[in-house]
Coordinates of C-alpha atoms in Angstrom, one line a residue:
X1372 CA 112.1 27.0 -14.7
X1373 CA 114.1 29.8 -12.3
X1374 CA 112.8 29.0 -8.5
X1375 CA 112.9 32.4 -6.9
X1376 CA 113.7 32.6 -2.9
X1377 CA 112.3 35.2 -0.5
X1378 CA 110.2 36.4 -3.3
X1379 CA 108.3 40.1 -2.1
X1380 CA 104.5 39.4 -2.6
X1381 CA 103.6 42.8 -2.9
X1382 CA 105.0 42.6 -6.2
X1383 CA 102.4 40.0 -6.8
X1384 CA 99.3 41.8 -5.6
X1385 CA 97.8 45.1 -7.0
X1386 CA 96.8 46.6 -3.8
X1387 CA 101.0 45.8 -3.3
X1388 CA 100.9 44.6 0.4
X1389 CA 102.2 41.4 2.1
X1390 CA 105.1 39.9 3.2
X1391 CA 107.2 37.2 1.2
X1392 CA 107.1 33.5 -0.6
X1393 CA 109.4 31.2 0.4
X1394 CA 109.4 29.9 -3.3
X1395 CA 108.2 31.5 -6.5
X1396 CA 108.6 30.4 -10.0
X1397 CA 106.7 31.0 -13.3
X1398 CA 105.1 28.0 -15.3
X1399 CA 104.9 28.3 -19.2
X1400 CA 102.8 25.3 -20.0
X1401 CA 101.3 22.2 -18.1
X1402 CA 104.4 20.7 -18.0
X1403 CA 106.0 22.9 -15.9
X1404 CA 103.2 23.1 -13.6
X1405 CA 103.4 19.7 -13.3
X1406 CA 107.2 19.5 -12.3
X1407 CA 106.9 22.2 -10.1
X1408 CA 103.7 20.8 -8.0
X1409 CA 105.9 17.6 -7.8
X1410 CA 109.0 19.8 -6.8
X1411 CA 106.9 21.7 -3.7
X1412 CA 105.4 18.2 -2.8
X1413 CA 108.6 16.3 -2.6
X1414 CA 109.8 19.2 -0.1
X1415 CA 106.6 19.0 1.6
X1416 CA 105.9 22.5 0.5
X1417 CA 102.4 23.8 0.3
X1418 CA 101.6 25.3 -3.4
X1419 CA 99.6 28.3 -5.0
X1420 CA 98.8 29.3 -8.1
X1421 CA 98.3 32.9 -9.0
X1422 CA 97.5 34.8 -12.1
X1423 CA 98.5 38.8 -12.0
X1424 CA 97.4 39.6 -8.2
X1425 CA 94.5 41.7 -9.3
X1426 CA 92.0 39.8 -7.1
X1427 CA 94.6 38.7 -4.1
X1428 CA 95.3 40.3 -0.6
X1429 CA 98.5 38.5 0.6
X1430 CA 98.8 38.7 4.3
X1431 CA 101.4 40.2 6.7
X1432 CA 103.3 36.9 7.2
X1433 CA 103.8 35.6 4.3
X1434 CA 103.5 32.1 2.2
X1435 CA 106.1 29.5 3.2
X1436 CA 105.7 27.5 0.3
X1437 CA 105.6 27.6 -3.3
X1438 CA 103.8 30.4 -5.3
X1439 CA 103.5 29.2 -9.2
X1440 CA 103.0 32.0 -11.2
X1441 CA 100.6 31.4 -14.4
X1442 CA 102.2 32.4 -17.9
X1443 CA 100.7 29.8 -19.8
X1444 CA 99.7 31.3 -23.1
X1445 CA 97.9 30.4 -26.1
X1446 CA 94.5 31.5 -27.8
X1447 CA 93.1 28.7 -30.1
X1448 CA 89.7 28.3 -32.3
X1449 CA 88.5 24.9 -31.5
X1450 CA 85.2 24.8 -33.9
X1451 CA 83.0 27.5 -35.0
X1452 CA 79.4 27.3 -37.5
X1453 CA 77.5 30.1 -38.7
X1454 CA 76.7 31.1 -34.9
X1455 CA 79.0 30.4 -32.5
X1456 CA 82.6 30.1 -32.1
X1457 CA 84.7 27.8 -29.4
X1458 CA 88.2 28.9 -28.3
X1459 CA 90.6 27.7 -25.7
X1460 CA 92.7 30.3 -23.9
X1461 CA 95.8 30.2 -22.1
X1462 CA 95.5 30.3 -18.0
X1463 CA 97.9 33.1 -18.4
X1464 CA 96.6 35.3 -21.1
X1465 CA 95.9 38.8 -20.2
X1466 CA 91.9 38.9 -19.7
X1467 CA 91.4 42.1 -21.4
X1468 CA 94.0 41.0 -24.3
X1469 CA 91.4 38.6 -24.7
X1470 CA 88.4 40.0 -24.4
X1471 CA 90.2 42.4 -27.3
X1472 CA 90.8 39.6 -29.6
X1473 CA 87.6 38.7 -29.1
X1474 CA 85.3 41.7 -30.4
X1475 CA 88.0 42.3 -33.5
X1476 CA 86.8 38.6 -34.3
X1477 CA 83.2 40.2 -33.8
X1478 CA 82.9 37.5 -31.4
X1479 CA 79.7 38.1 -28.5
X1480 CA 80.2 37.0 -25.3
X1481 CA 82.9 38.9 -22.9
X1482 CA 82.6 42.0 -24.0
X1483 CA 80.8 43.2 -21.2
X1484 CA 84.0 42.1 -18.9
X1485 CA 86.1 44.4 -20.6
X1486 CA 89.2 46.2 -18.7
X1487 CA 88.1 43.6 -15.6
X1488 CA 92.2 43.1 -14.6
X1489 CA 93.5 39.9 -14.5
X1490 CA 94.4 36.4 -16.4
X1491 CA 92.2 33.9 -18.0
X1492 CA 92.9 31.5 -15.8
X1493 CA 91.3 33.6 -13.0
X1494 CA 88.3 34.3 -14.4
X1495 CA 86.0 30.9 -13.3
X1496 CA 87.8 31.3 -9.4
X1497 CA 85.1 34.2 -8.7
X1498 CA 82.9 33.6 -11.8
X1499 CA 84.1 36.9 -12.8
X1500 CA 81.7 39.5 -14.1
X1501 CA 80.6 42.9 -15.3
X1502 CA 77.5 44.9 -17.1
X1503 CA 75.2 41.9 -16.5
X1504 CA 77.6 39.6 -18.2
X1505 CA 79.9 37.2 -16.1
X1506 CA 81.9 34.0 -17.1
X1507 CA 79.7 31.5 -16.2
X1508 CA 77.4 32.2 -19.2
X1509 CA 80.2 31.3 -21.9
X1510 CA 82.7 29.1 -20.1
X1511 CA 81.8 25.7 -21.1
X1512 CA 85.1 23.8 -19.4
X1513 CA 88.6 24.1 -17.9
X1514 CA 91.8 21.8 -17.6
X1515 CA 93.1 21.7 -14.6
X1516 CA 95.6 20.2 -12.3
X1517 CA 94.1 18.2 -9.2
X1518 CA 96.6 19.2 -6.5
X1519 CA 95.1 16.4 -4.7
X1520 CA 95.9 13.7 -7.0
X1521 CA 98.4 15.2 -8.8
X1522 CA 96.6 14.7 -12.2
X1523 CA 95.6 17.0 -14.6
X1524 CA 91.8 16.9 -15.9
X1525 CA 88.7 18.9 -17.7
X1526 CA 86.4 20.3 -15.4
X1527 CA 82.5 21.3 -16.9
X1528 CA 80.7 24.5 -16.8
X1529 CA 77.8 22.1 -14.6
X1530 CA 80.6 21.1 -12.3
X1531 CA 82.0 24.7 -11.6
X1532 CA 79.9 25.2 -9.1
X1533 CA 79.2 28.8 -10.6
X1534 CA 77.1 31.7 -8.3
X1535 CA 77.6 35.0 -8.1
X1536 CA 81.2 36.1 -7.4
X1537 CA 81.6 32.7 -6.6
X1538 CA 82.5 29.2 -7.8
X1539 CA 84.0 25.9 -6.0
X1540 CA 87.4 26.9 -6.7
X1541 CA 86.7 29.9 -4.2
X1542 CA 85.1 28.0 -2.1
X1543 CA 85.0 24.3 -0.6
X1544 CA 87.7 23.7 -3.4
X1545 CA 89.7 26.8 -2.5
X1546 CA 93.5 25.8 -3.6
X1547 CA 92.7 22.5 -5.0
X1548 CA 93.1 22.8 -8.7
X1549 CA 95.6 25.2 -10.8
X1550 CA 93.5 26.1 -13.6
X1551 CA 95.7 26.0 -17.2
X1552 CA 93.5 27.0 -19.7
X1553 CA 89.5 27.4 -20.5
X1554 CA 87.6 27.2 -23.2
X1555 CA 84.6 29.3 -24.1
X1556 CA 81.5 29.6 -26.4
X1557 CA 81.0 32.9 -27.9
X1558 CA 77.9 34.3 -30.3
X1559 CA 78.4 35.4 -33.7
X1560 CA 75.6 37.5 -33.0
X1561 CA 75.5 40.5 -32.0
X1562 CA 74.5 41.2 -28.6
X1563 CA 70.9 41.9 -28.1
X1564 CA 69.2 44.7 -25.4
X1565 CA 68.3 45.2 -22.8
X1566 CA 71.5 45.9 -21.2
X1567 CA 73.2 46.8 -17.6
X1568 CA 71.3 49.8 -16.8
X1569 CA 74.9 51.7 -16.7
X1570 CA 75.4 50.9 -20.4
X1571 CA 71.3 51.9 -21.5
X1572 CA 72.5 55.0 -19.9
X1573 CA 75.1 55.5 -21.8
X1574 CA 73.8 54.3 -25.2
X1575 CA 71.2 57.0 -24.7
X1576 CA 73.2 59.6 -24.0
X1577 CA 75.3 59.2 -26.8
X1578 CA 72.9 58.5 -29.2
X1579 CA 74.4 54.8 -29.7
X1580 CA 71.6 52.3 -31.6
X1581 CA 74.2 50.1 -33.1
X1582 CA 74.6 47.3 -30.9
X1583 CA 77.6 45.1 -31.3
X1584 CA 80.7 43.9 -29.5
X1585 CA 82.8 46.6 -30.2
X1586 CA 80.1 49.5 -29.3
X1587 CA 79.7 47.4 -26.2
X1588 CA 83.3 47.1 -25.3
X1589 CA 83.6 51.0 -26.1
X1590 CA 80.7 51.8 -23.3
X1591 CA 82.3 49.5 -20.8
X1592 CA 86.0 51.0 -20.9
X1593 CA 84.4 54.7 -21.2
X1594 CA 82.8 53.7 -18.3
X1595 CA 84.8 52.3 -15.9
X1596 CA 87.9 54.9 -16.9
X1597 CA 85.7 57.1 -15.6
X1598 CA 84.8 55.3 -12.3
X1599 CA 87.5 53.2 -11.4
X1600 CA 91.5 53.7 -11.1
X1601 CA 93.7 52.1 -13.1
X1602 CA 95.6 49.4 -11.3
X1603 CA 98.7 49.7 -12.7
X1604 CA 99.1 53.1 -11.4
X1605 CA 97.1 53.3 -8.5
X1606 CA 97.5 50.6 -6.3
X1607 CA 93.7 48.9 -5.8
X1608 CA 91.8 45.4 -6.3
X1609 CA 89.1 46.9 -7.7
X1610 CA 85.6 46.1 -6.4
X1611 CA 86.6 45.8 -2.5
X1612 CA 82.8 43.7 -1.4
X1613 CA 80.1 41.8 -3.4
X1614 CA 76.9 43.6 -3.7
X1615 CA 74.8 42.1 -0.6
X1616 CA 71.9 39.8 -1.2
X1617 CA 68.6 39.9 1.3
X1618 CA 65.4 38.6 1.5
X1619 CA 62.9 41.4 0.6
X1620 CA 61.5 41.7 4.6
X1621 CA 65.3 43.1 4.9
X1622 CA 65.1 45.6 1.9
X1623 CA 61.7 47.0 3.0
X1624 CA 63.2 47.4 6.7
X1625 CA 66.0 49.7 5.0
X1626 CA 63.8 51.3 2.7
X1627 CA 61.4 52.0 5.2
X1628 CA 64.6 54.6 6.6
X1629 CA 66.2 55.2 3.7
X1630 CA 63.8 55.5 0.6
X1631 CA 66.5 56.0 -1.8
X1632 CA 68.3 52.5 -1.5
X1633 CA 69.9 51.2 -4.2
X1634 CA 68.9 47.2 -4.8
X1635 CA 67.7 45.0 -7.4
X1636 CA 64.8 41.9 -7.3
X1637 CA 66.0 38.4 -7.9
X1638 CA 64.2 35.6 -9.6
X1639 CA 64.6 34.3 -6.2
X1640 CA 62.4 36.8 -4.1
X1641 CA 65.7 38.4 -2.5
X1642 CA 66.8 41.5 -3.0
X1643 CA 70.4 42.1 -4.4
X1644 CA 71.6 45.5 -2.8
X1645 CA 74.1 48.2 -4.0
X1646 CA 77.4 47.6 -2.0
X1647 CA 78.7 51.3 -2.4
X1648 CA 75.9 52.7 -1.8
X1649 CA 75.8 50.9 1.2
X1650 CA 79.4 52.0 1.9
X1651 CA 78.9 56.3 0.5
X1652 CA 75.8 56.5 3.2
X1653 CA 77.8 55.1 5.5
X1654 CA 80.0 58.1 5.2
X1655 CA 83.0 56.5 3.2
X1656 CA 82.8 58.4 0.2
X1657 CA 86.2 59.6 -0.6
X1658 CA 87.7 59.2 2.8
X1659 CA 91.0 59.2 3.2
X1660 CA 92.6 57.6 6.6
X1661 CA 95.0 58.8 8.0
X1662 CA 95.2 56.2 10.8
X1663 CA 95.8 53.4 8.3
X1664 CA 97.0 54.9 5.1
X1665 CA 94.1 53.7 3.2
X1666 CA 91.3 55.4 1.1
X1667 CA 88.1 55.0 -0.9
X1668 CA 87.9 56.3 -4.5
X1669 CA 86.4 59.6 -5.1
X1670 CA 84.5 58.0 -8.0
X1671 CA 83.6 54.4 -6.6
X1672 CA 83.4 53.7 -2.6
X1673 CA 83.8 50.3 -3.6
X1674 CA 87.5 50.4 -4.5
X1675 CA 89.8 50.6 -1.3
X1676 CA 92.9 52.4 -2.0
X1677 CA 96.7 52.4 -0.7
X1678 CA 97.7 55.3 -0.5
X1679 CA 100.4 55.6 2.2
X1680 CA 99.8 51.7 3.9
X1681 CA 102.3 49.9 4.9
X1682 CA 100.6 46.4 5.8
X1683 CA 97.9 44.0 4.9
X1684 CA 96.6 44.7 8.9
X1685 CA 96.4 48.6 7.5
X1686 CA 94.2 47.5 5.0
X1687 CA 92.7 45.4 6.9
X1688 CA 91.7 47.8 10.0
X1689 CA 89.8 50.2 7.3
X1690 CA 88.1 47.6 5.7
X1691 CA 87.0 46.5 9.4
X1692 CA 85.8 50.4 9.5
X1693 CA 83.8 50.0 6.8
X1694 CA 82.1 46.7 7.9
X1695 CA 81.4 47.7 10.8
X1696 CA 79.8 50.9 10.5
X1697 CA 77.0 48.9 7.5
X1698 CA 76.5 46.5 9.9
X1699 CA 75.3 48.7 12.4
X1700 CA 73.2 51.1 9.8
X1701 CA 71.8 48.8 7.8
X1702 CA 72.4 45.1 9.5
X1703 CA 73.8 43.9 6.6
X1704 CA 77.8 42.8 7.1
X1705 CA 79.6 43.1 3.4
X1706 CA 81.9 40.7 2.1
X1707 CA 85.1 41.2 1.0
X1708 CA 85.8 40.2 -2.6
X1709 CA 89.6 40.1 -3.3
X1710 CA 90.8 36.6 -1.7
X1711 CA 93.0 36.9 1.6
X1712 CA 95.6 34.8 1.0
X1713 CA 97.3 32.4 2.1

């Protein structure tokens, strides 16, 4: 293990903003996970875990503490009958590696999360989803180190605490456990319509009946190439806000001003409403900002982009823009979905 000092975060963050760790090292297996948790507490050092960055904003100031970076590898078949297939992935695998391996296995399952950036390992913290799929539906547990005890342990599916874009490690659990691997239950099936309207869109236009992982995984990377920018060369964290819920009095007060609003009924009775459309009639399509350095994509409101930024307030400032001016259109205040850390 090399423990790296004054380590630049925005090497550690897509959207490449922040100031710098105290500490940074890389763990390789539980082992060294353990060690190094020891090694911050011992100094009385807080401790992160991170995967690639692809989800984190790091702030201005910095982290003075310990940032462990995940490169625990490993992709394992547990069991598997006629039906179904159980694997246990490394915390730092590549998602989309996986999610690869996956449909040339004809496996079901994750193929709807296809290009979604990121490691395995990050994938439960914001129940991480796409195309009507999302991990909650195949995760079925995850080892874990209990920063609290200082133990590591296997967490349930039941005990995730799994909602959309959400789950306990983003929430009351935030920074509590440093998730090693998971293990998921896949279908040897293939997948089975109807689909995310997006991809019945697609399938239709391109005259696409054969349903299986890899026609699924095809539609989802055509798709999003065409929406979304590629992280590694433009600097993004995807999806900026969660799409909205509301209770249906709310969606009929918008509809009732703007007929062509963009939502979809829960099992609930809410309403679950279009985030960029939200943000395009709020006259954010495409802008670029001057003032901050910051931009929305021309194909997808909801990805924020640095273009010129300098800071995490930069980003910040826009994103306040943004908020602000939905709020007062539509009384609905967006959330952000990329975690502000630390």
């Amino acid at each position: 293990m090399k423990l790296q000092e004054n380590a630049d975060l925005r090497l550690h963050s897509t959207m490449r903003l922040g100031g710098r760790a105290r500490w940074l090292a890389e763990a390789e297996n539980e082992a060294d996970v353990e060690r190094l948790h020891d090694w911050a507490k011992q100094k009385n050092l807080r401790c992160l875990m991170i995967g690639q960055g692809s989800n984190i904003v790091w702030r201005d100031e910095g982290f003075d503490g310990l940032i462990i970076v995940n490169k625990i590898m490993g992709r394992v078949i547990l069991a598997e009958d006629k039906s179904s297939v159980i694997i246990r992935v490394g915390g730092g695998e590549d998602w989309d590696g996986v999610v690869a391996w996956t449909v040339e296995n004809g496996w079901s399952g994750i193929e709807f999360m296809s290009l979604v950036p990121g490691t395995a390992g990050a994938a439960p913290v914001q129940n991480v989803g796409a195309y009507g799929g999302e991990i909650a539906d195949v995760l079925t547990e995850l080892a874990a180190l209990d920063t609290r005890s200082g133990s590591f342990g296997t967490i349930i599916a039941g005990a995730c605490g799994f909602a959309y874009r959400d789950s306990r490690f983003k929430s009351q659990d935030k920074g509590r456990f440093m998730i090693c691997n998971i293990t998921l239950r896949l279908s040897k099936h293939p997948p089975q319509p109807p689909f995310y309207e997006a991809l019945e869109q697609f399938f239709k236009q391109n005259s696409i009946t054969d349903f299986t992982p890899a026609t699924i995984r095809q539609a989802v990377i055509a798709i999003r190439t065409a929406k979304l920018p590629d992280p590694k060369k433009v600097a993004n964290n995807g999806s900026f806000f969660t799409n909205p819920i509301v209770d249906s009095a709310a969606f009929e007060k918008i509809k009732s001003r703007y007929a062509d609003v963009v939502g979809w009924p829960q099992p609930s009775g809410s309403v679950k409403l279009a985030a960029g459309w939200l943000v395009e009639k709020a006259g954010f399509k495409g802008v670029h900002d001057t003032e901050t350095g910051m931009a929305t994509w021309p194909a997808q409101s909801l990805v924020l982009v640095n273009e010129t930024a300098r800071t995490t307030a930069d980003l910040l400032k826009f994103k306040e823009k943004i908020v602000n001016k939905v709020q007062e259109m539509f009384g609905v205040v967006l959330q952000q979905e990329p975690e502000l850390l630390p």
